[in-house]
Amino acid sequence: MDEKQPSLSPEFSFAFDEGFAPLPQYKPAGNTALYFSGLLDEPLKLREDLTSGCGGMLWPAGLVLAKHMLRYHRDELRHSRILELGAGGGIVGLTVAKGCGTLDAPLYMTDQEEMGELMEHNIALNGLESCVKGKILNWGEPLPQEIVDFKPDTILAADCVYFEPAFPLLMQTLQDLFTVSPIATVHFCFMKRRRADMQFLKTAKKLFTVTEVEDEDRPIFSREGLFLFTFTRK
Ligand SMILES: C[S@@+](CC[C@H](N)C(=O)[O-])C[C@H]1O[C@@H](n2cnc3c(N)ncnc32)[C@H](O)[C@@H]1O
């Protein structure tokens, strides 16, 4: 297992090229352990396996958002109703569940069908079956009734802006979530890879209140084209 030991932001070591970072390169399946610069006592264990889809590996915005949530929101998260969109292998949701120790409500990690098995694998790998639920949620489709009833107040989305045809679908799902849960806050992190990615943000600014949030790692991650925002209902 690759051990990533605590040090100053070792996670932020992604290739970045003249403002247009490439999509991450293929890497073979394997396990990774993350401590988030000492913010976790016990490492988060993640299987990365791209055979199920692009969400099967760690993405830069996932690392930034997971660390941000641990560093700045850990206490309030214990009492929140958390839903993750486009969770992939589950880096953000599982980090939050692991870092919080106990959660008042189950945390929903969601993605497309293809990612279901890897989400379940990583939930079990970290012994988090009692507090994390994997669920299929396709952007643009009606929200599953279980999620409507859950009324999440904290929505996590990392690296979900990378495929232009999916932008309106994701936007629709965010709007649907604000309809069922008007008080929700979306914690949203993405990497600008193409000019079109900023179009997503432009649309979000029309529909939601978009706030760029403080983070001591911002000088590092913004150099790499990463943006961290919250969205709330206007
Ligand atoms: C780039 S990966 C990011 C994974 C993870 N959040 C991270 O930061 O490592 C984007 C994720 O969005 C999911 N996704 C893409 N289109 C989707 C859709 N229409 N509905 C639901 N999930 C989708 C993919 O399956 C993938 O897991």
Coordinates of C-alpha atoms and ligand atoms in Angstrom, one line a residue:
M1 CA 0.0 0.0 0.0
D2 CA 1.3 3.5 -0.9
E3 CA 1.7 5.4 2.4
K4 CA 1.4 9.1 2.1
Q5 CA 2.8 10.4 5.4
P6 CA 2.0 13.8 7.0
S7 CA 3.9 16.7 5.6
L8 CA 3.1 20.1 4.3
S9 CA 0.3 19.6 1.8
P10 CA 1.8 16.6 0.0
E11 CA -1.4 16.0 -1.8
F12 CA -1.1 19.0 -4.0
S13 CA 1.4 17.6 -6.4
F14 CA -0.6 17.4 -9.6
A15 CA 0.8 18.3 -13.0
F16 CA -0.3 21.7 -14.2
D17 CA 0.3 23.1 -17.6
E18 CA -0.1 26.8 -18.6
G19 CA -3.6 27.2 -17.1
F20 CA -5.0 24.1 -18.7
A21 CA -4.3 21.1 -16.5
P22 CA -4.5 17.8 -18.3
L23 CA -6.9 15.1 -17.1
P24 CA -5.1 12.8 -14.7
Q25 CA -3.1 10.0 -16.4
Y26 CA -4.0 6.4 -16.3
K27 CA -2.6 4.6 -13.2
P28 CA -2.9 0.9 -12.3
A29 CA -5.3 -0.2 -9.6
G30 CA -4.0 -0.2 -6.1
N31 CA -4.6 1.1 -2.5
T32 CA -3.7 4.5 -1.2
A33 CA -3.5 5.7 2.4
L34 CA -4.1 9.4 3.2
Y35 CA -3.5 11.3 6.5
F36 CA -4.2 14.9 5.2
S37 CA -1.1 16.4 6.7
G38 CA -1.9 14.9 10.1
L39 CA -5.6 15.9 10.2
L40 CA -6.5 12.3 10.4
D41 CA -5.1 10.1 13.2
E42 CA -5.8 6.9 11.3
P43 CA -5.3 6.9 7.5
L44 CA -8.1 6.9 5.1
K45 CA -7.7 3.8 2.9
L46 CA -8.9 4.1 -0.7
R47 CA -8.9 1.6 -3.5
E48 CA -8.2 3.3 -6.8
D49 CA -9.4 1.4 -9.8
L50 CA -10.2 3.1 -13.1
T51 CA -11.9 0.0 -14.6
S52 CA -15.2 1.3 -13.2
G53 CA -14.8 4.8 -14.6
C54 CA -12.9 8.0 -14.2
G55 CA -14.2 8.4 -10.6
G56 CA -12.1 5.4 -9.7
M57 CA -9.0 7.4 -8.9
L58 CA -8.2 10.4 -6.7
W59 CA -8.9 13.7 -8.3
P60 CA -7.2 16.9 -7.3
A61 CA -10.3 18.8 -6.2
G62 CA -11.3 15.8 -4.1
L63 CA -8.1 16.1 -2.1
V64 CA -8.6 19.8 -1.6
L65 CA -12.2 19.6 -0.6
A66 CA -11.7 16.6 1.8
K67 CA -8.9 18.5 3.5
H68 CA -10.9 21.7 3.7
M69 CA -13.9 20.0 5.2
L70 CA -11.7 18.4 7.9
R71 CA -9.8 21.5 8.7
Y72 CA -12.6 24.0 8.8
H73 CA -15.9 22.2 9.2
R74 CA -15.3 19.0 11.3
D75 CA -17.4 20.0 14.3
E76 CA -20.5 21.2 12.4
L77 CA -20.3 18.2 10.1
R78 CA -21.0 15.8 13.0
H79 CA -24.5 17.3 13.2
S80 CA -25.1 17.8 9.5
R81 CA -27.1 15.8 6.9
I82 CA -24.5 15.2 4.3
L83 CA -24.8 14.2 0.7
E84 CA -21.9 13.8 -1.7
L85 CA -22.4 14.1 -5.5
G86 CA -20.1 12.4 -8.0
A87 CA -18.3 10.7 -5.1
G88 CA -16.2 8.4 -7.3
G89 CA -14.2 6.1 -4.9
G90 CA -15.5 8.3 -2.0
I91 CA -12.5 10.5 -1.1
V92 CA -14.5 13.4 0.3
G93 CA -17.4 11.6 2.0
L94 CA -15.2 8.9 3.5
T95 CA -12.7 11.5 4.8
V96 CA -15.5 13.4 6.5
A97 CA -16.9 10.3 8.0
K98 CA -13.5 9.1 9.2
G99 CA -12.5 12.5 10.5
C100 CA -15.8 13.1 12.4
G101 CA -15.8 9.8 14.3
T102 CA -19.5 10.0 14.9
L103 CA -22.2 11.5 12.7
D104 CA -25.8 12.1 13.8
A105 CA -27.2 11.1 10.4
P106 CA -26.0 8.7 7.7
L107 CA -23.7 10.3 5.1
Y108 CA -24.9 9.6 1.5
M109 CA -22.1 9.1 -1.1
T110 CA -23.7 9.1 -4.5
D111 CA -22.5 8.4 -8.1
Q112 CA -23.5 6.5 -11.2
E113 CA -24.2 2.8 -11.2
E114 CA -20.6 2.0 -12.5
M115 CA -19.1 3.4 -9.3
G116 CA -21.4 1.6 -6.9
E117 CA -19.1 -1.3 -6.3
L118 CA -16.0 0.8 -5.7
M119 CA -17.9 3.0 -3.3
E120 CA -19.1 0.0 -1.3
H121 CA -15.6 -1.5 -1.3
N122 CA -14.1 1.7 0.1
I123 CA -16.8 2.1 2.7
A124 CA -16.0 -1.4 3.9
L125 CA -12.2 -0.9 3.7
N126 CA -12.6 1.9 6.3
G127 CA -15.2 0.1 8.4
L128 CA -17.7 2.9 7.8
E129 CA -20.7 0.7 6.9
S130 CA -22.7 1.9 9.9
C131 CA -22.5 5.6 9.0
V132 CA -22.0 5.9 5.2
K133 CA -24.5 4.8 2.6
G134 CA -23.6 4.4 -1.1
K135 CA -26.4 5.4 -3.4
I136 CA -27.0 5.8 -7.2
L137 CA -27.8 9.3 -8.1
N138 CA -27.6 10.3 -11.8
W139 CA -27.4 14.0 -12.3
G140 CA -30.4 15.5 -14.2
E141 CA -32.7 12.7 -13.2
P142 CA -35.4 13.1 -10.5
L143 CA -33.8 12.8 -7.0
P144 CA -34.3 9.3 -5.4
Q145 CA -37.1 9.5 -2.9
E146 CA -34.7 8.5 -0.1
I147 CA -32.7 11.7 -0.8
V148 CA -35.8 13.8 -1.0
D149 CA -36.8 12.5 2.4
F150 CA -33.3 12.9 3.8
K151 CA -33.2 16.7 2.9
P152 CA -29.5 17.1 3.0
D153 CA -28.2 20.4 4.4
T154 CA -24.6 19.9 3.4
I155 CA -23.7 18.9 -0.2
L156 CA -20.2 18.0 -1.2
A157 CA -19.1 18.0 -4.9
A158 CA -15.5 17.7 -6.0
D159 CA -14.2 17.6 -9.5
C160 CA -17.6 17.3 -11.0
V161 CA -16.9 19.9 -13.6
Y162 CA -14.9 18.2 -16.3
F163 CA -17.4 17.1 -19.0
E164 CA -19.3 19.9 -20.7
P165 CA -22.4 17.8 -21.7
A166 CA -22.9 17.0 -18.0
F167 CA -22.9 20.6 -16.9
P168 CA -26.7 21.2 -17.3
L169 CA -27.4 17.8 -15.6
L170 CA -25.4 18.7 -12.6
M171 CA -26.9 22.2 -12.5
Q172 CA -30.4 20.6 -12.5
T173 CA -29.5 18.3 -9.6
L174 CA -28.2 21.2 -7.6
Q175 CA -31.4 23.2 -8.2
D176 CA -33.5 20.1 -7.3
L177 CA -31.5 19.8 -4.0
F178 CA -32.1 23.4 -3.2
T179 CA -35.8 22.8 -3.8
V180 CA -36.0 20.0 -1.2
S181 CA -33.5 21.7 1.1
P182 CA -33.5 25.5 0.7
I183 CA -31.1 25.9 3.6
A184 CA -28.4 23.6 2.1
T185 CA -24.8 24.7 1.5
V186 CA -23.0 23.2 -1.4
H187 CA -19.2 22.9 -0.9
F188 CA -17.9 22.9 -4.4
C189 CA -14.3 22.4 -5.6
F190 CA -13.2 22.0 -9.2
M191 CA -10.2 22.3 -11.4
K192 CA -10.3 24.5 -14.4
R193 CA -9.0 22.5 -17.3
R194 CA -10.8 24.2 -20.2
R195 CA -12.3 27.6 -20.8
A196 CA -15.8 26.0 -20.8
D197 CA -15.3 25.0 -17.1
M198 CA -15.7 28.7 -16.2
Q199 CA -19.1 28.7 -18.0
F200 CA -20.4 26.4 -15.3
L201 CA -19.4 28.9 -12.7
K202 CA -21.0 31.8 -14.6
T203 CA -24.3 29.9 -14.7
A204 CA -24.0 28.9 -11.0
K205 CA -23.5 32.7 -10.2
K206 CA -26.8 33.5 -11.9
L207 CA -28.7 30.8 -10.1
F208 CA -27.1 30.7 -6.6
T209 CA -25.2 32.8 -4.2
V210 CA -21.6 31.8 -4.9
T211 CA -18.9 32.6 -2.3
E212 CA -15.2 31.9 -2.6
V213 CA -14.2 30.5 0.7
E214 CA -11.0 31.0 2.9
D215 CA -8.5 28.2 3.0
E216 CA -4.8 28.4 4.1
D217 CA -3.8 26.2 1.2
R218 CA -5.4 28.5 -1.4
P219 CA -2.1 29.9 -2.6
I220 CA -1.0 26.4 -3.4
F221 CA -4.1 25.0 -5.0
S222 CA -5.1 28.2 -6.9
R223 CA -1.8 28.0 -8.7
E224 CA -2.9 24.6 -9.9
G225 CA -6.2 26.0 -11.3
L226 CA -8.3 24.8 -8.4
F227 CA -11.3 26.8 -7.2
L228 CA -13.2 26.3 -3.9
F229 CA -16.7 27.8 -3.4
T230 CA -19.9 27.5 -1.5
F231 CA -23.2 27.7 -3.2
T232 CA -26.3 28.7 -1.3
R233 CA -29.9 29.5 -2.4
K234 CA -30.4 33.1 -3.6
Ligands
LIG1 C1 -13.7 13.4 -11.8 S1 -14.6 12.3 -10.9 C2 -14.5 12.9 -9.3 C3 -14.6 11.8 -8.2 C4 -14.4 12.3 -6.8 N1 -15.4 13.3 -6.4 C5 -13.0 12.9 -6.6 O1 -12.9 14.1 -6.4 O2 -12.0 12.1 -6.6 C6 -16.3 12.8 -11.3 C7 -17.3 11.8 -10.8 O3 -18.6 12.3 -11.3 C8 -19.4 11.2 -11.7 N2 -20.4 11.6 -12.7 C9 -20.2 12.0 -13.9 N3 -21.3 12.2 -14.6 C10 -22.3 12.0 -13.7 C11 -23.7 12.0 -13.8 N4 -24.4 12.3 -14.9 N5 -24.4 11.6 -12.7 C12 -23.8 11.3 -11.5 N6 -22.4 11.2 -11.4 C13 -21.7 11.5 -12.5 C14 -18.4 10.2 -12.3 O4 -18.9 8.9 -12.3 C15 -17.2 10.4 -11.4 O5 -17.2 9.5 -10.3

